[in-house]
mmCIF file of C-alpha atoms and ligand atoms in Angstrom:
data_model
loop_
_atom_site.group_PDB
_atom_site.id
_atom_site.type_symbol
_atom_site.label_atom_id
_atom_site.label_comp_id
_atom_site.label_asym_id
_atom_site.label_seq_id
_atom_site.Cartn_x
_atom_site.Cartn_y
_atom_site.Cartn_z
ATOM 1 C CA MET U 1 17.852 18.087 -6.140
ATOM 2 C CA GLY U 2 19.683 15.706 -8.506
ATOM 3 C CA LYS U 3 18.398 13.286 -11.093
ATOM 4 C CA PRO U 4 15.938 10.562 -10.111
ATOM 5 C CA GLU U 5 17.516 7.145 -9.584
ATOM 6 C CA VAL U 6 16.147 3.625 -9.932
ATOM 7 C CA LEU U 7 18.029 1.332 -7.532
ATOM 8 C CA ARG U 8 17.766 -2.456 -7.369
ATOM 9 C CA LEU U 9 19.565 -3.587 -4.244
ATOM 10 C CA GLU U 10 20.196 -6.916 -2.536
ATOM 11 C CA SER U 11 19.850 -6.348 1.174
ATOM 12 C CA VAL U 12 18.806 -3.124 2.880
ATOM 13 C CA THR U 13 17.383 -2.178 6.268
ATOM 14 C CA SER U 14 14.265 -0.760 4.618
ATOM 15 C CA THR U 15 13.737 0.540 1.092
ATOM 16 C CA GLN U 16 11.997 3.509 2.757
ATOM 17 C CA ALA U 17 15.227 4.621 4.484
ATOM 18 C CA ILE U 18 17.149 4.699 1.198
ATOM 19 C CA ALA U 19 14.367 6.271 -0.846
ATOM 20 C CA ARG U 20 13.898 9.216 1.512
ATOM 21 C CA GLU U 21 17.401 10.486 0.628
ATOM 22 C CA LEU U 22 16.628 10.499 -3.125
ATOM 23 C CA PRO U 23 14.862 13.025 -5.385
ATOM 24 C CA ILE U 24 11.256 12.795 -6.598
ATOM 25 C CA GLY U 25 10.872 10.202 -9.358
ATOM 26 C CA SER U 26 13.323 7.780 -7.728
ATOM 27 C CA ILE U 27 12.483 4.128 -7.033
ATOM 28 C CA VAL U 28 14.212 1.721 -4.656
ATOM 29 C CA MET U 29 13.639 -2.022 -4.896
ATOM 30 C CA ALA U 30 15.327 -4.694 -2.767
ATOM 31 C CA ASP U 31 15.546 -8.495 -2.556
ATOM 32 C CA HIS U 32 15.544 -8.391 1.214
ATOM 33 C CA GLN U 33 14.920 -6.016 4.098
ATOM 34 C CA THR U 34 16.444 -6.603 7.524
ATOM 35 C CA ALA U 35 14.070 -4.086 9.120
ATOM 36 C CA GLY U 36 11.040 -3.839 6.828
ATOM 37 C CA ARG U 37 8.487 -1.485 8.337
ATOM 38 C CA GLY U 38 4.721 -1.404 8.534
ATOM 39 C CA ARG U 39 2.648 1.432 9.988
ATOM 40 C CA LEU U 40 2.854 2.359 13.668
ATOM 41 C CA GLU U 41 6.257 0.682 14.283
ATOM 42 C CA ARG U 42 4.958 -2.666 13.026
ATOM 43 C CA ARG U 43 7.233 -5.007 11.056
ATOM 44 C CA TRP U 44 6.940 -6.138 7.446
ATOM 45 C CA GLU U 45 8.386 -9.630 7.041
ATOM 46 C CA ALA U 46 9.565 -11.387 3.866
ATOM 47 C CA PRO U 47 12.324 -13.950 3.252
ATOM 48 C CA PRO U 48 14.939 -12.930 0.609
ATOM 49 C CA GLY U 49 13.669 -12.909 -2.985
ATOM 50 C CA ARG U 50 10.099 -13.933 -2.166
ATOM 51 C CA ALA U 51 8.315 -10.553 -2.312
ATOM 52 C CA LEU U 52 8.157 -7.301 -4.238
ATOM 53 C CA LEU U 53 9.606 -4.694 -1.868
ATOM 54 C CA VAL U 54 9.696 -1.228 -3.382
ATOM 55 C CA SER U 55 9.570 2.450 -2.444
ATOM 56 C CA PHE U 56 8.575 5.273 -4.801
ATOM 57 C CA VAL U 57 9.600 8.878 -4.170
ATOM 58 C CA LEU U 58 6.671 11.059 -5.212
ATOM 59 C CA ASP U 59 5.151 14.496 -4.834
ATOM 60 C CA ARG U 60 3.134 14.894 -1.665
ATOM 61 C CA ASN U 61 -0.572 14.272 -2.185
ATOM 62 C CA PRO U 62 -3.165 13.867 0.554
ATOM 63 C CA LEU U 63 -4.757 10.894 -1.211
ATOM 64 C CA LEU U 64 -1.458 9.171 -2.000
ATOM 65 C CA SER U 65 -2.034 6.175 0.198
ATOM 66 C CA LEU U 66 -5.442 5.441 -1.385
ATOM 67 C CA ALA U 67 -4.039 6.125 -4.878
ATOM 68 C CA ALA U 68 -1.183 3.699 -4.201
ATOM 69 C CA GLY U 69 -3.690 1.095 -3.027
ATOM 70 C CA VAL U 70 -5.642 1.430 -6.265
ATOM 71 C CA ALA U 71 -2.411 1.243 -8.304
ATOM 72 C CA ALA U 72 -1.179 -1.844 -6.464
ATOM 73 C CA ALA U 73 -4.536 -3.632 -6.666
ATOM 74 C CA GLU U 74 -4.721 -3.039 -10.423
ATOM 75 C CA ALA U 75 -1.100 -4.194 -10.850
ATOM 76 C CA CYS U 76 -1.744 -7.442 -8.964
ATOM 77 C CA GLY U 77 -4.891 -8.541 -10.775
ATOM 78 C CA PRO U 78 -8.680 -8.362 -10.935
ATOM 79 C CA GLU U 79 -9.325 -10.438 -7.787
ATOM 80 C CA VAL U 80 -7.456 -8.072 -5.482
ATOM 81 C CA ARG U 81 -9.452 -5.826 -3.140
ATOM 82 C CA LEU U 82 -8.607 -3.010 -0.733
ATOM 83 C CA LYS U 83 -9.095 -2.836 2.988
ATOM 84 C CA TRP U 84 -9.123 0.669 4.422
ATOM 85 C CA PRO U 85 -6.809 2.436 4.615
ATOM 86 C CA ASN U 86 -4.573 0.486 2.264
ATOM 87 C CA ASP U 87 -4.138 -3.253 2.718
ATOM 88 C CA LEU U 88 -4.252 -5.396 -0.410
ATOM 89 C CA LEU U 89 -6.492 -8.435 0.045
ATOM 90 C CA LEU U 90 -6.833 -11.641 -1.927
ATOM 91 C CA ASP U 91 -9.688 -13.906 -0.784
ATOM 92 C CA ASP U 92 -9.977 -11.713 2.303
ATOM 93 C CA ARG U 93 -6.368 -12.420 3.308
ATOM 94 C CA LYS U 94 -3.583 -9.856 3.330
ATOM 95 C CA LEU U 95 -1.528 -9.914 0.153
ATOM 96 C CA GLY U 96 0.340 -6.662 0.584
ATOM 97 C CA GLY U 97 0.616 -3.417 2.430
ATOM 98 C CA ILE U 98 1.409 0.233 1.821
ATOM 99 C CA LEU U 99 3.309 2.683 3.983
ATOM 100 C CA VAL U 100 3.358 6.376 3.049
ATOM 101 C CA GLU U 101 5.883 8.554 4.895
ATOM 102 C CA VAL U 102 6.096 12.275 4.222
ATOM 103 C CA ALA U 103 8.995 14.723 4.275
ATOM 104 C CA PRO U 104 8.557 18.490 3.767
ATOM 105 C CA ASP U 105 9.311 18.259 0.047
ATOM 106 C CA LYS U 106 8.248 14.735 -0.930
ATOM 107 C CA ALA U 107 6.418 11.572 0.005
ATOM 108 C CA VAL U 108 7.906 8.081 0.128
ATOM 109 C CA CYS U 109 5.412 5.383 -0.763
ATOM 110 C CA GLY U 110 6.527 1.885 0.215
ATOM 111 C CA ILE U 111 4.722 -1.171 -1.126
ATOM 112 C CA GLY U 112 5.257 -4.799 -0.117
ATOM 113 C CA ILE U 113 3.520 -7.593 -2.063
ATOM 114 C CA ASN U 114 3.852 -11.318 -1.257
ATOM 115 C CA LEU U 115 4.861 -13.259 -4.351
ATOM 116 C CA THR U 116 6.010 -16.788 -3.434
ATOM 117 C CA TRP U 117 5.770 -16.689 0.365
ATOM 118 C CA ALA U 118 3.233 -15.394 2.858
ATOM 119 C CA PRO U 119 3.047 -15.603 6.631
ATOM 120 C CA PRO U 120 0.335 -17.841 8.116
ATOM 121 C CA GLY U 121 -3.130 -16.551 7.244
ATOM 122 C CA ALA U 122 -1.856 -14.198 4.525
ATOM 123 C CA ALA U 123 -1.973 -14.489 0.715
ATOM 124 C CA MET U 124 0.508 -14.459 -2.194
ATOM 125 C CA ILE U 125 0.066 -13.982 -5.941
ATOM 126 C CA GLU U 126 2.782 -16.224 -7.449
ATOM 127 C CA GLN U 127 3.603 -13.883 -10.327
ATOM 128 C CA PRO U 128 7.119 -12.952 -11.534
ATOM 129 C CA ARG U 129 8.536 -10.002 -9.617
ATOM 130 C CA ASP U 130 9.676 -7.967 -12.609
ATOM 131 C CA GLU U 131 6.260 -8.245 -14.259
ATOM 132 C CA VAL U 132 4.455 -7.050 -11.149
ATOM 133 C CA PHE U 133 7.007 -4.289 -10.690
ATOM 134 C CA GLU U 134 6.620 -2.956 -14.249
ATOM 135 C CA LYS U 135 2.828 -2.922 -13.965
ATOM 136 C CA LEU U 136 3.022 -1.260 -10.566
ATOM 137 C CA ARG U 137 5.415 1.397 -11.800
ATOM 138 C CA ALA U 138 3.045 2.380 -14.615
ATOM 139 C CA LYS U 139 -0.018 2.303 -12.351
ATOM 140 C CA ILE U 140 1.683 4.419 -9.689
ATOM 141 C CA ALA U 141 2.556 7.029 -12.312
ATOM 142 C CA THR U 142 -1.082 7.159 -13.438
ATOM 143 C CA TRP U 143 -2.862 7.062 -10.089
ATOM 144 C CA SER U 144 -0.521 9.344 -8.137
ATOM 145 C CA ALA U 145 -1.331 12.078 -10.686
ATOM 146 C CA ALA U 146 -5.035 11.288 -11.129
ATOM 147 C CA PRO U 147 -7.799 13.722 -10.106
ATOM 148 C CA HIS U 148 -8.947 13.073 -6.539
ATOM 149 C CA ASP U 149 -12.534 12.265 -7.486
ATOM 150 C CA ARG U 150 -11.290 9.483 -9.805
ATOM 151 C CA VAL U 151 -9.047 8.049 -7.093
ATOM 152 C CA LEU U 152 -11.937 8.039 -4.626
ATOM 153 C CA SER U 153 -14.393 6.439 -7.019
ATOM 154 C CA ARG U 154 -11.946 3.731 -8.127
ATOM 155 C CA TRP U 155 -11.030 3.058 -4.486
ATOM 156 C CA ARG U 156 -14.745 2.595 -3.702
ATOM 157 C CA GLU U 157 -15.083 0.087 -6.557
ATOM 158 C CA LEU U 158 -12.131 -1.950 -5.293
ATOM 159 C CA SER U 159 -13.051 -1.724 -1.629
ATOM 160 C CA ALA U 160 -13.596 -4.784 0.542
ATOM 161 C CA THR U 161 -14.400 -2.540 3.516
ATOM 162 C CA LEU U 162 -17.381 -0.434 2.400
ATOM 163 C CA GLY U 163 -20.761 -1.942 3.135
ATOM 164 C CA ARG U 164 -19.348 -4.209 5.844
ATOM 165 C CA ARG U 165 -19.575 -4.221 9.605
ATOM 166 C CA ILE U 166 -16.199 -3.374 10.969
ATOM 167 C CA ARG U 167 -14.345 -2.522 14.138
ATOM 168 C CA ILE U 168 -12.070 0.509 14.126
ATOM 169 C CA ASP U 169 -10.242 1.230 17.367
ATOM 170 C CA SER U 170 -13.038 0.632 19.907
ATOM 171 C CA THR U 171 -15.959 1.486 17.585
ATOM 172 C CA GLU U 172 -18.075 -1.112 15.794
ATOM 173 C CA GLY U 173 -20.429 -0.182 12.984
ATOM 174 C CA LEU U 174 -21.183 -0.126 9.278
ATOM 175 C CA ALA U 175 -18.410 1.191 7.019
ATOM 176 C CA GLN U 176 -20.574 3.487 4.889
ATOM 177 C CA ASP U 177 -18.211 5.443 2.656
ATOM 178 C CA ILE U 178 -14.949 7.320 2.355
ATOM 179 C CA GLY U 179 -14.975 11.100 2.509
ATOM 180 C CA PRO U 180 -13.213 13.605 0.219
ATOM 181 C CA HIS U 181 -9.922 13.291 2.118
ATOM 182 C CA GLY U 182 -10.017 9.500 2.198
ATOM 183 C CA GLU U 183 -11.383 9.323 5.735
ATOM 184 C CA LEU U 184 -13.532 6.300 6.607
ATOM 185 C CA ILE U 185 -17.143 7.012 7.589
ATOM 186 C CA VAL U 186 -18.555 4.530 10.093
ATOM 187 C CA ASP U 187 -22.151 5.085 11.234
ATOM 188 C CA GLY U 188 -21.788 8.762 10.366
ATOM 189 C CA ARG U 189 -18.474 9.258 12.221
ATOM 190 C CA SER U 190 -15.260 10.029 10.331
ATOM 191 C CA PHE U 191 -11.972 8.275 11.061
ATOM 192 C CA VAL U 192 -8.759 9.615 9.557
ATOM 193 C CA ALA U 193 -6.551 6.796 10.881
ATOM 194 C CA GLY U 194 -6.870 3.506 12.676
ATOM 195 C CA SER U 195 -6.713 -0.248 12.324
ATOM 196 C CA VAL U 196 -9.795 -1.890 10.838
ATOM 197 C CA THR U 197 -11.079 -5.397 11.486
ATOM 198 C CA HIS U 198 -13.730 -6.717 9.099
ATOM 199 C CA LEU U 199 -16.388 -8.424 11.264
HETATM 200 C C1 BT5 Q 1 1.651 -2.359 6.149
HETATM 201 O O1 BT5 Q 1 1.687 -1.984 7.441
HETATM 202 O O2 BT5 Q 1 0.936 -3.228 5.701
HETATM 203 C C2 BT5 Q 1 2.664 -1.621 5.274
HETATM 204 C C3 BT5 Q 1 3.726 -2.549 4.752
HETATM 205 C C4 BT5 Q 1 4.689 -1.821 3.862
HETATM 206 C C5 BT5 Q 1 5.855 -2.678 3.496
HETATM 207 C C6 BT5 Q 1 6.723 -2.035 2.446
HETATM 208 S S1 BT5 Q 1 7.932 -3.128 1.842
HETATM 209 C C7 BT5 Q 1 8.718 -1.846 1.019
HETATM 210 C C8 BT5 Q 1 8.701 -0.663 1.965
HETATM 211 N N1 BT5 Q 1 9.826 -0.702 2.881
HETATM 212 C C9 BT5 Q 1 9.441 -0.871 4.164
HETATM 213 O O3 BT5 Q 1 10.206 -0.945 5.144
HETATM 214 N N2 BT5 Q 1 8.080 -0.933 4.219
HETATM 215 C C10 BT5 Q 1 7.490 -0.798 2.888
HETATM 216 P P1 BT5 Q 1 0.590 -2.366 8.525
HETATM 217 O O4 BT5 Q 1 -0.778 -2.051 7.990
HETATM 218 O O5 BT5 Q 1 1.065 -1.731 9.761
HETATM 219 O O6 BT5 Q 1 0.688 -3.941 8.626
HETATM 220 C C11 BT5 Q 1 1.767 -4.565 9.301
HETATM 221 C C12 BT5 Q 1 1.265 -5.927 9.767
HETATM 222 O O7 BT5 Q 1 1.096 -6.804 8.644
HETATM 223 C C13 BT5 Q 1 2.250 -6.643 10.688
HETATM 224 O O8 BT5 Q 1 2.073 -6.267 12.013
HETATM 225 C C14 BT5 Q 1 1.890 -8.103 10.442
HETATM 226 O O9 BT5 Q 1 0.764 -8.467 11.232
HETATM 227 C C15 BT5 Q 1 1.422 -8.130 9.011
HETATM 228 N N3 BT5 Q 1 2.490 -8.583 8.079
HETATM 229 C C16 BT5 Q 1 3.821 -8.465 8.190
HETATM 230 N N4 BT5 Q 1 4.438 -8.980 7.122
HETATM 231 C C17 BT5 Q 1 3.457 -9.447 6.308
HETATM 232 C C18 BT5 Q 1 3.430 -10.090 5.037
HETATM 233 N N5 BT5 Q 1 4.533 -10.362 4.362
HETATM 234 N N6 BT5 Q 1 2.216 -10.419 4.524
HETATM 235 C C19 BT5 Q 1 1.061 -10.163 5.170
HETATM 236 N N7 BT5 Q 1 1.014 -9.547 6.370
HETATM 237 C C20 BT5 Q 1 2.192 -9.198 6.929
#
């Protein structure tokens, strides 16, 4: 593979699509996405220039999505909390989201953070994009390489989900903990994926 690249682009379909063609260590940032993606075919919306939209090409790591959540929360500020598996929350409203997609030889970690615009019911942080980006870049480097027990314990500290009653798929119960692989434990049952509602 060639040298890592850092690309700052105007308009792209999705930063994820460009990043997946690049070597580990590369970063793709864009002003606008015409087809920004969430998980499970959902859309990520942001008007041009109003959000941080970035994808990092990293080594595969089973806790990458939790590590990226910790990194992004720390980059955004002390009020930001995490909703399992990896939404960023400010005052209980969604500030940002994380999408990890894996290829055989790498993982592409996409992060969207609302800066000066948010859809109804969501949150924004009103901080300059380059400042948030530089903090995020440093935090991603640290947390994507951190020992798993540190990632898990920091995720627990930042969690808005643990200790709450939640619904996941069709189950309601108490979100008790996360397990060693980042799975959510609800009333003793483990969930590796799913959409959580805080009740
Ligand atoms: C996520 O998905 O939250 C992951 C979002 C990842 C976006 C980044 S941007 C850079 C990179 N390139 C991409 O194409 N994607 C990544 P999920 O948990 O599935 O949440 C998606 C849901 O969040 C949508 O169905 C909406 O309800 C909501 N949503 C969409 N845009 C939003 C926004 N700007 N702020 C808050 N919520 C939003």
